[in-house]
Each structure stands twice: as C-alpha cells, then as structure tokens.
Short mmCIF file of C-alpha atoms in Angstrom, two decimals:
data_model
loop_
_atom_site.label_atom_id
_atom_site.label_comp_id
_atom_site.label_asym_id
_atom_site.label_seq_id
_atom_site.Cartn_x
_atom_site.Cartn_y
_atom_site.Cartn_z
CA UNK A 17 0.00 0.00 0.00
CA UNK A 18 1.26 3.48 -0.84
CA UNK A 19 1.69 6.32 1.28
CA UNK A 20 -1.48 8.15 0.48
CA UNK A 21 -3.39 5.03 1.09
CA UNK A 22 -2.00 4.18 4.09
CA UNK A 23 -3.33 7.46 5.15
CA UNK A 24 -6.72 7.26 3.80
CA UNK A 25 -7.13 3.64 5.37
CA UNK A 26 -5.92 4.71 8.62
CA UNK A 27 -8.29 7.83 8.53
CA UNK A 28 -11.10 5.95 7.59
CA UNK A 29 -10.19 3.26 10.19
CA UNK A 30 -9.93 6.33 12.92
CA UNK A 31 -13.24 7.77 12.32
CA UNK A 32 -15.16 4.70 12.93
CA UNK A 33 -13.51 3.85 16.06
CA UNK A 34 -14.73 7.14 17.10
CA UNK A 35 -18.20 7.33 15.82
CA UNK A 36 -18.97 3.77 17.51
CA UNK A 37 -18.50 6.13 20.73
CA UNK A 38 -19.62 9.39 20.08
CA UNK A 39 -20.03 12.49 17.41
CA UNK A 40 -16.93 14.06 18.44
CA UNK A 41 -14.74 16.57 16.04
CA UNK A 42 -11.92 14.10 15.68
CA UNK A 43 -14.32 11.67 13.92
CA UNK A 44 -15.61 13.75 11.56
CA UNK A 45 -12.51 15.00 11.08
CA UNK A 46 -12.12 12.89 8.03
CA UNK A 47 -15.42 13.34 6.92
CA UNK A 48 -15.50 13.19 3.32
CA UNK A 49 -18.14 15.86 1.51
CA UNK A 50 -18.78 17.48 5.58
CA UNK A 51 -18.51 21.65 5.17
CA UNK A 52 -15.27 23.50 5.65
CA UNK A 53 -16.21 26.85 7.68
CA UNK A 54 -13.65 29.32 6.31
CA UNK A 55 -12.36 32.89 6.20
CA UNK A 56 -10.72 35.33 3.83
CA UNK A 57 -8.17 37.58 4.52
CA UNK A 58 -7.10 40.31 1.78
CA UNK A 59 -10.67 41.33 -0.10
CA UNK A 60 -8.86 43.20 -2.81
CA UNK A 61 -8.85 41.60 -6.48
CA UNK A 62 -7.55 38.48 -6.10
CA UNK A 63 -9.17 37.90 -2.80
CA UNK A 64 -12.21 38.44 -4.18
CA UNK A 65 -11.11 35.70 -7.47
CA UNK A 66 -10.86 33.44 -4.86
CA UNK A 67 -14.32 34.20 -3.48
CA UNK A 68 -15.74 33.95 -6.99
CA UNK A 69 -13.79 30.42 -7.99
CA UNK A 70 -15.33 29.23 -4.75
CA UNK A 71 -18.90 29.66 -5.76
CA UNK A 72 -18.68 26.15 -7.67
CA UNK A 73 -16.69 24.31 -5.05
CA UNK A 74 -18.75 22.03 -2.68
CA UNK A 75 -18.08 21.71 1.39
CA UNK A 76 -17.62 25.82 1.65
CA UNK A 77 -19.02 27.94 4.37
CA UNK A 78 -17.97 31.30 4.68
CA UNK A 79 -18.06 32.81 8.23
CA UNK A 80 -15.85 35.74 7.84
CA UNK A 81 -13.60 37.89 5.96
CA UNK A 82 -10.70 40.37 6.69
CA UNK A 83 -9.34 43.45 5.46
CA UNK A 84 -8.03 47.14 6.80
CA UNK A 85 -9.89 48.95 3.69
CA UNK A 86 -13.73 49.17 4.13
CA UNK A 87 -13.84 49.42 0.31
CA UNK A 88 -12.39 45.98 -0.65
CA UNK A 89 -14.81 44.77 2.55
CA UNK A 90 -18.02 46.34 0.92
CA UNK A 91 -17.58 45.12 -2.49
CA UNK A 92 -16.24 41.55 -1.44
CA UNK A 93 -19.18 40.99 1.23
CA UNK A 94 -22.16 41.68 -2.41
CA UNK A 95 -20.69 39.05 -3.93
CA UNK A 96 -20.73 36.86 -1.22
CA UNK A 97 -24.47 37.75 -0.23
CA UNK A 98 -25.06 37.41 -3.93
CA UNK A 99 -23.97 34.70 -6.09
CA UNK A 100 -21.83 33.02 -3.28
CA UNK A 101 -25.10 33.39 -0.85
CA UNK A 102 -25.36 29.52 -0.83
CA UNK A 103 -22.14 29.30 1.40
CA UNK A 104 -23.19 32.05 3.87
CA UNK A 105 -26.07 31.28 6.89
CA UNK A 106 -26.69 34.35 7.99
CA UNK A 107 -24.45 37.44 8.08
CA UNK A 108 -20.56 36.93 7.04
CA UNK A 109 -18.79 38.60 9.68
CA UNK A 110 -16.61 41.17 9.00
CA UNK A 111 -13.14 42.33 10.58
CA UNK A 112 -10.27 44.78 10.28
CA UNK A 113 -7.69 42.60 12.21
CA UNK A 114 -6.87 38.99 11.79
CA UNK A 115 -6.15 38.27 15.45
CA UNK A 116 -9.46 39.40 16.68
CA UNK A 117 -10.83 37.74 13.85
CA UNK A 118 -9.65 34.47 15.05
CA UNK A 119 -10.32 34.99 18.79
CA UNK A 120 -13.64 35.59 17.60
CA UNK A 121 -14.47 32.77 15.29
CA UNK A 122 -13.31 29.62 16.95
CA UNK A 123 -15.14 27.97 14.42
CA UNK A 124 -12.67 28.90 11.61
CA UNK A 125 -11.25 25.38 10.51
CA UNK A 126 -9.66 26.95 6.80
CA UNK A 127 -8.33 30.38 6.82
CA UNK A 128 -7.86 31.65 2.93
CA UNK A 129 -4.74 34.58 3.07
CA UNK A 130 -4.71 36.84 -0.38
CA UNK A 131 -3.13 40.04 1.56
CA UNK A 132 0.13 41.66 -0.10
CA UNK A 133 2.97 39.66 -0.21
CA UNK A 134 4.94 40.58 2.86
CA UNK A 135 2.26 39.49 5.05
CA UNK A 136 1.86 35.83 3.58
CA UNK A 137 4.51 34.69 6.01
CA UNK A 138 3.17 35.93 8.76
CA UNK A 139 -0.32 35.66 8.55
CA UNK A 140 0.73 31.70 7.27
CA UNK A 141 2.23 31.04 10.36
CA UNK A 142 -0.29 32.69 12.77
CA UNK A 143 -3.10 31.20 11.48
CA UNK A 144 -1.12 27.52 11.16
CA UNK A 145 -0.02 27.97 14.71
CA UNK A 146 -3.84 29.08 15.95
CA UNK A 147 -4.97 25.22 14.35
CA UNK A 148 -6.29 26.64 10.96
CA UNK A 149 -5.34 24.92 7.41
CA UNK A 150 -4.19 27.59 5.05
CA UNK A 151 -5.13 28.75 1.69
CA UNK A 152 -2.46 31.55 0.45
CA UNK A 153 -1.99 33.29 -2.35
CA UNK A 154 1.23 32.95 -4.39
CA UNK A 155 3.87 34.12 -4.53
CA UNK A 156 4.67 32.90 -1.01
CA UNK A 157 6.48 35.80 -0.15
CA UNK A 158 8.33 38.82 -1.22
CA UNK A 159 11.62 37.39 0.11
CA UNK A 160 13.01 34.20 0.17
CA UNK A 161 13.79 34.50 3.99
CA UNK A 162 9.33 35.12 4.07
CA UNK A 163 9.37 31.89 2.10
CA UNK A 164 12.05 29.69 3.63
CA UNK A 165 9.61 30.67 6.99
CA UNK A 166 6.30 29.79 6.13
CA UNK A 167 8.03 25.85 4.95
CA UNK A 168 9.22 25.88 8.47
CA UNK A 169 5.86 26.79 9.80
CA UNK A 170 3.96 24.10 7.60
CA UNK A 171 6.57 21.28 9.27
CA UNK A 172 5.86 22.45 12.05
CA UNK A 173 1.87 22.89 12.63
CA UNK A 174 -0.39 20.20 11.59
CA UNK A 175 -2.79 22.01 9.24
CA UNK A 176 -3.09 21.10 5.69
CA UNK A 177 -0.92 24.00 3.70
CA UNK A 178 -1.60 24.91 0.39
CA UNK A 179 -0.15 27.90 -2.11
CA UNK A 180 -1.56 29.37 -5.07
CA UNK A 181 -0.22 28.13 -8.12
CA UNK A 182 -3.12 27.33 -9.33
CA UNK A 183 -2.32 25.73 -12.76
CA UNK A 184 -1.26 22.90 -10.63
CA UNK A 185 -5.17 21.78 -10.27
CA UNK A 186 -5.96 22.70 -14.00
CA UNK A 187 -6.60 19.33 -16.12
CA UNK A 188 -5.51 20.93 -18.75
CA UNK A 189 -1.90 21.43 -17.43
CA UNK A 190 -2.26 17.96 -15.46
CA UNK A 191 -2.99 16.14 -19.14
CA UNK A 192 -0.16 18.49 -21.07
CA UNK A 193 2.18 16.70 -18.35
CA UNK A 194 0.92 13.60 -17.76
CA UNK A 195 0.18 12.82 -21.30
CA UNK A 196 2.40 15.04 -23.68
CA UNK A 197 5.54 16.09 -21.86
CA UNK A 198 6.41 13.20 -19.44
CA UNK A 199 9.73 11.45 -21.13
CA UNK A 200 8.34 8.88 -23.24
CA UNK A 201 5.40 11.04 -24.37
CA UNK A 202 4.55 12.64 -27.24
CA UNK A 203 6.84 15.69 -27.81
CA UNK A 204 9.86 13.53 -27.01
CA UNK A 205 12.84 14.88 -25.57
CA UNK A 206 12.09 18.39 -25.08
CA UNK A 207 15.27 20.92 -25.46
CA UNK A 208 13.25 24.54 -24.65
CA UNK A 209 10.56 26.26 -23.29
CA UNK A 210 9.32 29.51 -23.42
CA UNK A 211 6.95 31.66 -21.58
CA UNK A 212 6.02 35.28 -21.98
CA UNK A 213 3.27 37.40 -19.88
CA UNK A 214 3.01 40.76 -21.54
CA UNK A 215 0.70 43.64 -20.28
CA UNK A 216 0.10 47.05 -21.74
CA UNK A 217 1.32 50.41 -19.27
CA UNK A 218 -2.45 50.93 -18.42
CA UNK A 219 -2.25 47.53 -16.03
CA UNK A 220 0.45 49.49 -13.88
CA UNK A 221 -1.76 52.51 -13.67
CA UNK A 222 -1.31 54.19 -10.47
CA UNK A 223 -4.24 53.95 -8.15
CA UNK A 224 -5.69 56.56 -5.75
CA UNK A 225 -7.59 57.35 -2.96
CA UNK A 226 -11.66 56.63 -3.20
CA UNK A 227 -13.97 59.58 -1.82
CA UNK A 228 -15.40 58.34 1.50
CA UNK A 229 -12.91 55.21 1.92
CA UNK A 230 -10.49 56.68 3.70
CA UNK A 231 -7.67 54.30 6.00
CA UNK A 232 -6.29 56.15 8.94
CA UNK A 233 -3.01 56.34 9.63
CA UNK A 234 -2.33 54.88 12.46
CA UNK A 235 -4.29 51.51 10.89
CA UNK A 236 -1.91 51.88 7.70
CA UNK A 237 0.97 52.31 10.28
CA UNK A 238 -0.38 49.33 12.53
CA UNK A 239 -0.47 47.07 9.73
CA UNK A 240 3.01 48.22 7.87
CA UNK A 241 1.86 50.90 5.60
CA UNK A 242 3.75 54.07 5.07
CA UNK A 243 0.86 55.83 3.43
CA UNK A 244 -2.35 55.53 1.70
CA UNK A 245 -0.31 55.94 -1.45
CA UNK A 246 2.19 52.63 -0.62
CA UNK A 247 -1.60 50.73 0.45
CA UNK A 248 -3.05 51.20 -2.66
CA UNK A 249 0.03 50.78 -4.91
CA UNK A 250 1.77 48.11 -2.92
CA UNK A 251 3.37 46.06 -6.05
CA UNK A 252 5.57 48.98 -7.12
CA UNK A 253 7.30 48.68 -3.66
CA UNK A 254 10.06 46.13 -3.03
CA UNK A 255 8.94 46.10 0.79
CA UNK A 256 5.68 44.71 0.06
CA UNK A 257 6.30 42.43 -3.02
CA UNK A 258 8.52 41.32 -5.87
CA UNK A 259 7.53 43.12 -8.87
CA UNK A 260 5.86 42.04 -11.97
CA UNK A 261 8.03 39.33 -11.93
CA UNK A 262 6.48 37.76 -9.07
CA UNK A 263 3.65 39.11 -9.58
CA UNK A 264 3.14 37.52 -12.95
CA UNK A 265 6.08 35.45 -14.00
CA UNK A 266 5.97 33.44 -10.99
CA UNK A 267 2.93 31.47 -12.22
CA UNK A 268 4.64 30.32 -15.33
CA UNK A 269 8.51 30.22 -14.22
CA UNK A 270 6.54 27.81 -11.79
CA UNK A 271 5.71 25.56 -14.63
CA UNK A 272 8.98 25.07 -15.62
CA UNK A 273 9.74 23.25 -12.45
CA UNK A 274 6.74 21.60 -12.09
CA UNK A 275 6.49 20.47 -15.96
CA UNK A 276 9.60 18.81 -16.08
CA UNK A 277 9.93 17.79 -12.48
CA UNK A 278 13.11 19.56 -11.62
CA UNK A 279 15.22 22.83 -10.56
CA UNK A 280 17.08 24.63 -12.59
CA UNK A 281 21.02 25.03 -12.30
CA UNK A 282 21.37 28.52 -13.95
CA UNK A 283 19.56 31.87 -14.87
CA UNK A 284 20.71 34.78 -17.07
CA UNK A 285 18.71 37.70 -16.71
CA UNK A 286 18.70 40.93 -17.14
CA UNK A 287 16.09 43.88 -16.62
CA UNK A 288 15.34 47.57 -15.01
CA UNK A 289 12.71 49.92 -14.80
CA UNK A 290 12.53 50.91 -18.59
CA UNK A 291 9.50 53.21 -18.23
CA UNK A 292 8.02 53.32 -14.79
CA UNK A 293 9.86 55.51 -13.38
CA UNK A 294 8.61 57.78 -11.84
CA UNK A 295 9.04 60.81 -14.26
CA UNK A 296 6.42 62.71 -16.45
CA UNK A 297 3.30 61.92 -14.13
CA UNK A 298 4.21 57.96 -14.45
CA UNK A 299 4.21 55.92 -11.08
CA UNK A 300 7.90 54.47 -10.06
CA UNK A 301 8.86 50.62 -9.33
CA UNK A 302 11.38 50.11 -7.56
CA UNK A 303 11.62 46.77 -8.83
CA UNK A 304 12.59 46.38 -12.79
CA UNK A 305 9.13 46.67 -14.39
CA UNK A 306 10.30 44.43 -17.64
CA UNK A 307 12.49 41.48 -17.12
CA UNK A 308 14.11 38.33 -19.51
CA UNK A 309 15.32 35.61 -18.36
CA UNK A 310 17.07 32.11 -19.33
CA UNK A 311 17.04 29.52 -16.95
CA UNK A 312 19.11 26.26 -17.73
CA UNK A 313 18.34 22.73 -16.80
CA UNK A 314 20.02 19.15 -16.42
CA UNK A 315 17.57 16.79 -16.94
CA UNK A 316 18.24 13.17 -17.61
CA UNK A 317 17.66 13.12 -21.44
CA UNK A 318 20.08 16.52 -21.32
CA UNK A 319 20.30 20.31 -21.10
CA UNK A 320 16.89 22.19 -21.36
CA UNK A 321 17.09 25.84 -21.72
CA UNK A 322 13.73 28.09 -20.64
CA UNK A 323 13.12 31.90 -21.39
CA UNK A 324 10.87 33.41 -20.03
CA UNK A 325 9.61 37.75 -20.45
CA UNK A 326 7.47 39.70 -18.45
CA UNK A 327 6.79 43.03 -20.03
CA UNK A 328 4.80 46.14 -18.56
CA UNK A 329 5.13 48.58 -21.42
CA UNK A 330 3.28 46.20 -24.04
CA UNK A 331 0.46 43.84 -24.01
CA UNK A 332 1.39 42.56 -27.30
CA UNK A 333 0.56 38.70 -27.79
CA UNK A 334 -0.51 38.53 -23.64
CA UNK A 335 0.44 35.52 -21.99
CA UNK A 336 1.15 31.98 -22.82
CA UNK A 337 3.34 28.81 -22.59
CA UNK A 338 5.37 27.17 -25.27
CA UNK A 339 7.26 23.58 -24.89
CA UNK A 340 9.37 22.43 -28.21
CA UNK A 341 10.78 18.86 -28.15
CA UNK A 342 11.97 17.33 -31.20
CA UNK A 343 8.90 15.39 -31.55
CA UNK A 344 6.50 18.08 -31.54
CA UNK A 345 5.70 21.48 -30.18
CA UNK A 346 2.77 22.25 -27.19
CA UNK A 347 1.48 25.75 -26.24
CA UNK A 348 -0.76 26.50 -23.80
CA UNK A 349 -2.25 29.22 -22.28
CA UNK A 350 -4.89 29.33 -18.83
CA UNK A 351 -7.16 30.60 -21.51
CA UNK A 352 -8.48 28.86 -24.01
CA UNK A 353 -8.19 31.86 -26.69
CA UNK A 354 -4.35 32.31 -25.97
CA UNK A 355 -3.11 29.21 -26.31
CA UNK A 356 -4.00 25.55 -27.37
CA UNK A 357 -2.10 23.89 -30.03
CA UNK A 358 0.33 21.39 -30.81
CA UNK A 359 1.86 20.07 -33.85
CA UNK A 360 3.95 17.31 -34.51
CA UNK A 361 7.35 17.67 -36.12
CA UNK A 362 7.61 15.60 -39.38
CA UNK A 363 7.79 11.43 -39.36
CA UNK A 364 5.50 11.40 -36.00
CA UNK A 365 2.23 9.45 -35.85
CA UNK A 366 0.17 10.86 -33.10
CA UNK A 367 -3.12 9.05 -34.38
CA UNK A 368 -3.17 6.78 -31.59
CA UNK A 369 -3.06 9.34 -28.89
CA UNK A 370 -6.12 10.72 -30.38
CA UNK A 371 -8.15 7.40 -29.80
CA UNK A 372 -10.40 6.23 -26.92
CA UNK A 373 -12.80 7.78 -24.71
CA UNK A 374 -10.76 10.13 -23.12
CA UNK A 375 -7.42 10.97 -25.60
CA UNK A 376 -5.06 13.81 -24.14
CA UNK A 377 -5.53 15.06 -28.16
CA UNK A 378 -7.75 16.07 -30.79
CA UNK A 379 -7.92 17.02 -34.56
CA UNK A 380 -6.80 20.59 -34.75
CA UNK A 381 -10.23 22.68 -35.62
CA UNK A 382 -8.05 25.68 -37.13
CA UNK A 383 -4.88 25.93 -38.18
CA UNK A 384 -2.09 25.99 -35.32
CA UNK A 385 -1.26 29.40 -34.27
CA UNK A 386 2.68 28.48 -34.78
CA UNK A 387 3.51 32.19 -35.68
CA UNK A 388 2.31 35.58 -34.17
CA UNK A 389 0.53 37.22 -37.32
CA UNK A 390 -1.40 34.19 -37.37
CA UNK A 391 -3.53 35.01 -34.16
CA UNK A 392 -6.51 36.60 -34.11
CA UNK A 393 -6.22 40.54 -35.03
CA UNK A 394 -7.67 43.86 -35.94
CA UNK A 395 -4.91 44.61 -38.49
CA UNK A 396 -4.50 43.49 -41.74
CA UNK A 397 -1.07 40.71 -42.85
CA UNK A 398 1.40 42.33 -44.50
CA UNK A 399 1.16 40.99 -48.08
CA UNK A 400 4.64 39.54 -49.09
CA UNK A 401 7.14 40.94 -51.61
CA UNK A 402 6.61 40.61 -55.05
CA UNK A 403 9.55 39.10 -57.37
CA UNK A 404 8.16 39.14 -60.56
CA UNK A 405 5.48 37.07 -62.23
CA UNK A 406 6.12 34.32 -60.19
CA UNK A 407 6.81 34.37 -56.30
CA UNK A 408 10.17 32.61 -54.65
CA UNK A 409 9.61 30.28 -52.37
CA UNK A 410 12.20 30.30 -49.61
CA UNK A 411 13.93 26.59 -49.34
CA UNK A 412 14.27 27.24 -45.71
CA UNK A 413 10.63 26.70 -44.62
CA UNK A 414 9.39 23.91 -42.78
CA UNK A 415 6.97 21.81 -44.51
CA UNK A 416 3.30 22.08 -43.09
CA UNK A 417 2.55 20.26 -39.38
CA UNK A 418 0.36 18.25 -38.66
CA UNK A 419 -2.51 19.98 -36.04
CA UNK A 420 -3.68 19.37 -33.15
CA UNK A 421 -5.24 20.74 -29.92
CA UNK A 422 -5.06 19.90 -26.29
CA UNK A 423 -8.68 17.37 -25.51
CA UNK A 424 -8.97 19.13 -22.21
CA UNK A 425 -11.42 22.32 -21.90
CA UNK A 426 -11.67 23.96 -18.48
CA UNK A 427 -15.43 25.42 -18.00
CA UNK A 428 -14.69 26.97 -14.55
CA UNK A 429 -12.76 29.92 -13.28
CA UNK A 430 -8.80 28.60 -13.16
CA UNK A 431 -8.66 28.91 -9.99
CA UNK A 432 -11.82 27.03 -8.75
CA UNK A 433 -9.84 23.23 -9.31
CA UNK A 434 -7.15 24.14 -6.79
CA UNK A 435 -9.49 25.61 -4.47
CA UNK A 436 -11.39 22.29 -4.91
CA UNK A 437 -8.31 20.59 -4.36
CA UNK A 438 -7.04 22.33 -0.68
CA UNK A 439 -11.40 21.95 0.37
CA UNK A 440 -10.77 18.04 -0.46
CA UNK A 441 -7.46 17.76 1.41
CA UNK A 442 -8.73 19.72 4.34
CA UNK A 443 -11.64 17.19 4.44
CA UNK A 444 -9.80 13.94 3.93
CA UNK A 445 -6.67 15.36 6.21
CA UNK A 446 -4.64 14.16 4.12
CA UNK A 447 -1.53 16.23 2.73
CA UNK A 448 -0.49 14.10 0.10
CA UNK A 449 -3.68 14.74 -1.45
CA UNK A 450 -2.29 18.47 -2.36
CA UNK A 451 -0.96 19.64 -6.06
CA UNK A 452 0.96 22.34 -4.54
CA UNK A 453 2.26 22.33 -0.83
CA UNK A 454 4.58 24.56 0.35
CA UNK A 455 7.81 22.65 -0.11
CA UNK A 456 7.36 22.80 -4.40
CA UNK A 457 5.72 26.38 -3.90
CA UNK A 458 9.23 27.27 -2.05
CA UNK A 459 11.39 25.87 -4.97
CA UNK A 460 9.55 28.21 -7.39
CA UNK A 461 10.16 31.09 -5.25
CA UNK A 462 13.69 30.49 -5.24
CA UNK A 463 13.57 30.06 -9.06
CA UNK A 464 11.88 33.65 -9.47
CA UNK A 465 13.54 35.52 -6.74
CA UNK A 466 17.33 34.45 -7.70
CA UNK A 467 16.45 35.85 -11.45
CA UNK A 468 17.11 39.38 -9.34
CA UNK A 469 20.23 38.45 -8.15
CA UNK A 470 21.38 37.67 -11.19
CA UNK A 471 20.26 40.91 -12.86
CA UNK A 472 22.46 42.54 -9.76
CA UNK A 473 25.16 40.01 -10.28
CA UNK A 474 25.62 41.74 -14.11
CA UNK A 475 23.76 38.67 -15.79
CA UNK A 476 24.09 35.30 -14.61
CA UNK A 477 23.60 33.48 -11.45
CA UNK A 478 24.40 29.66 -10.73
CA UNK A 479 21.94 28.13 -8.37
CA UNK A 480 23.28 25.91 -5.26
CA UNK A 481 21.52 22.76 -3.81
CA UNK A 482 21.30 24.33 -0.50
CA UNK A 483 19.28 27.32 -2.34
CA UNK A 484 16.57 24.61 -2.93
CA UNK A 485 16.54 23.91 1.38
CA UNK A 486 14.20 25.14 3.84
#
C-alpha cells in the first residue's frame, strides 16, 4: 500500500472507532463531503477571485472575511451575499484585524490569506499555529527569507498548507504533463521552453484614494503601511512584493519546475525599470518593471534551456506557454483563446493518442497558431514581396505540421480546481492529497527571486543545492 493510502485507510479506520463512541470533532474529522467553515483575509482583487472560484466548489461555508480597507470589505461581502449566498447562513462577519478575527471565530477550521505579499509569512504562520489549514496566495512571499519561513511553519503545525499556483489543479496542465511532456510522451525529448506574460502600461496605472474610503493612519501604520499611497500601490514597492516578476512570471517560471519535475542550475537575466519611473506623471517601481530571463536545466535526457519575459510597457501577444521537443511542439495558455495547439514535427504518428474515450488530443479545428501574425487581429497581414510574375519560395521553410489541440477544456474559473483541491485535502486530512504544498511552492520562489540576483550580479547566477533547502 502506498503512502497516500495508508493514510486514507488509517483515517477511515480512525473515524469509525470514534463514531462507535460518540459524534466528536476528531471523527468527523475525516469526513468526506462534511462543510469546511472558512475565512478570507485580503478582499482586494484576487481575494475576491478566490471568493468567486469558490462559488462552484462544494463543502464551503464562509463565516468571515478580513481586510483594513472598508472598500475591498463592501464590495467583497455583495458578492458573497449574492452569487456566493449559498455558502453564507446568515451574516458573514466582517473584521479589520486577523487576530481578533480568530479569537472571535473559533469555528474557523480553513483560513484563505490573499493580503500583499509581505504578510503571507506571517499571517501563514499565525493562522497555522492558531490550528487553521491555510489557503495563500502565491507568490509565497516577497523574500526568500518570508518563504524559507512559512516551509518551516507548515513542518511544524499540523494544518493542511496549500499555495496558489493554481495551474497545478488545471486538467488541462495535469494532461499536457501527464500525457504530452512526461519522457516517453509525445513531444519527445524536449530541449526549450518559453513563456512570456506581456501587459500594456495601463495595467500598472497608479491607483488613488476613493472619496469616502479613507484608511487612517495609524491603521496603515499598525499594519506596515507608510501611506495611503504605498496601500493602494503596494506592487511597485520592493517592501511589500517582488515586482511584476512575481507578480506575474511566478505562475509560469513555476511551470517550468513543475512540468519537467526539476530545478534549474542557472539563470541569465537581465532587466530595469525601462519606463516606470517615476518621471512625467508615471508611477515608479522600484523593482525592474520588464524582465528576460534564461534559466538552464540538467535533466536526464540533457540540457533544457527556458526563457521566459514579463513586459509592462506592451500587451502585445498577452500571456502563454510554449514547450518544443523534437517530436512536436505544445502551447498553452490558462485561456483557451491564448493558447491551445500542438503540432507534430515531421515522421511522428500521433493518431493513436487521439483514440479512446478520453485521448489527451484532438484534430486541430483551425490551423495551429505556430507564428504571431497568425492570431486573431484587428490589423491586416502584411502581403509579401513581389519578385516578378512568379513568387520565390524560400527553401528554408518547414513543410506544413500536422494539427492538433489539447482534448482538455476547463469550464470553470482557473482557480476554482485548486481551491477544490485544498477543500478536499482539508476534508480527507490528508496532505499528500495536495498539487501544490509549500515545499514545491518554495522551490519556485527560489527560481523567481534568484532571477534578481542575477540581474544585480551583471547577468548570470548559478543556483546551489542548499538554495533549494528550507
């Protein structure tokens, strides 16, 4: 019997032990399906994703949610009383501080922590040490030292511990894996990867006060703040997070760990803050607002090189994941829009992946999106240049790939299947059950967070097995 089944057998064997004596908490403790009562902390945007991809997730209760800005609080609690009024009984209560929160609500078993990054350590480790499994956002932290803490508080608390990277949960990223990338598969051995999340400046606009929301002082002060100003525009400030980097890269530099089931040995980077800077009316990062980087791998079939951009002064071509192997190529995106091809390089048969009742693959409907003009656009392709009567075919094009697309369509919000997955693993007890503990979230941190160092470093920086360690 495996580890995870060892667990499950023993749980199950626990709870009847205990409900041939009475209805106590320890036997339902494994209760599979019973309701999770749970709390948010951070009802800004992505606090309030999380409240929406909860909506379709069964065993949820919300009893309370937490947040220093009355704003957030007001727009987060209508959505709760509205199409997330099915996991409410009664009133949600509300709070400005976690510790009273938690005083208050005994009954909080799952505590779900989408706050800036700086306080993800610490509000981790409170709420692990007050008995309370823990939903929190990604990045873990804004420093690796945040990071390296909140592993050392999930080994040492009992409560099930789950971070953010929510592709982890996606079945479309579980069957690219599983079914295309794993050595053996269908792209073969695979030699790069690339990843790109590009946004337009008007993403980083600078935000403001809001007439009649108003945060005194002494709360911004109580809870870290320098000023209204550093509140509401926390990203641009290396004391509260890592930068667009982190902020978006570290959801796909996270797949190249988790894809191919390994660390990486070396980065090149290089970056700076090529626009935001704080001059003619624009807002200033103190982190680089575009970055590149090139991480290297050893893995057993050989050296994999990954690049990967995050841009802030273009949204041009958005976000989306690319693996090449010489068997074939796979991109991906979390939308469906952005990215969902494959092709196969010439002299592979992938017929027979596309048979059964559930095949990773399908017939292509379109044409693979293989180059950038051939998205969808508003702007006419450049007709080509004209030799003559006759045009001139160049000898260096590939021939025409066969098409394909990815048989997996996701028809909830992205993050709903890892919220799914923590709910199940809080109800079953059972760790193993995660797709993204803290240990794997940690070793994705490092991966992001060195990139800087190397950018300091004047390009490169070599990673150490000890960088890897809690």
């Amino acid at each position: 019997m495996d580890r995870r089944g060892f667990l499950r057998t023993s749980a199950l064997t626990s709870s009847g032990i205990y409900l041939a004596t009475s209805k106590s908490a320890i036997a339902q403790a494994t209760e599979k399906g019973r309701t999770i009562k749970c709390a948010l902390v951070g009802c800004g945007a992505q606090g309030n994703a999380l409240r929406v991809a909860s909506k379709d997730v069964p065993g949820i209760q919300w009893v309370a949610m937490c947040d220093i800005w009355k704003f957030s609080i007001a727009k987060t609690r209508g959505g709760f009383l509205g199409e997330n009024k099915h996991q409410v009984e009664g009133e949600i209560k509300i709070y400005e501080d976690i510790n009273e929160m938690l005083d208050k609500e005994p009954s909080i078993e799952a505590v779900f922590i989408a706050t800036p990054d700086f306080m993800h350590a610490p509000y981790s480790r409170l709420c692990l040490e007050k008995g309370k499994h823990v939903y929190c956002e990604k990045m873990m932290s804004n420093t690796i030292e945040g990071a390296r803490d909140m592993v050392r508080a999930g080994k040492a608390n009992p409560g099930i511990f789950q971070i953010g990277h929510q592709r982890h949960s996606n079945p479309r990223y579980i069957n690219l894996r599983d079914n295309v990338i794993k050595p053996g598969k269908m792209l073969g051995r695979i030699t790069h990867a690339y990843a790109q999340w590009n946004r337009g400046v008007s993403g980083s606009a600078p935000q403001g006060a809001v007439k009649g929301y108003e945060i005194p002082q002494d709360v911004l002060t109580k809870n870290g703040y320098g000023s209204l100003e550093e509140f509401r525009n926390w990203r641009f400030f290396k004391k509260y997070g890592g930068g667009p980097l982190s902020d978006l890269g570290a959801h796909q530099i996270d797949m190249f760990n988790w894809m191919y089931e390994s660390t990486p040995v070396s980065v090149i980077a290089s970056g700076g803050v090529d626009y935001f800077d704080g001059t003619e009316g624009r807002p200033k990062f103190e982190l680089p607002d575009n970055m590149m980087c090139i991480y290297e791998f050893k893995t057993a079939a050989g050296a994999l090189r990954a690049y990967y951009q995050v841009l802030t002064t273009t949204g041009s071509q958005g976000a989306y994941e690319k693996h090449m192997g010489i068997g074939g190529t796979a991109i991906i995106s979390e939308l469906d829009t952005n990215g969902n091809q494959l092709y196969a390089e010439p002299g592979q048969d992938w017929e027979g992946f596309a048979l059964g009742e559930n095949p990773p693959i399908m017939k292509a409907a379109d044409k693979a999106k293989n180059k950038f003009w051939e998205h969808p656009r508003d702007w006419e392709k450049p007709k080509p240049p004209s030799y003559g009567a006759v045009s001139v075919a160049d000898v260096r094009e590939s021939k025409a790939l066969s098409q394909w697309e990815l048989a997996r369509k996701l028809k909830v919000k992205p993050h709903t299947p890892h919220v799914a997955n923590f709910i199940e693993a809080v109800q079953a007890k059972d760790p193993a059950h995660l797709t993204c503990n803290v240990e794997a979230a940690f070793r994705s941190c490092v991966t992001v967070l060195k990139a800087y160092e190397a950018t300091a470093a004047g390009g490169k920086y070599i990673f150490k097995p000890e960088d890897f360690q809690a």
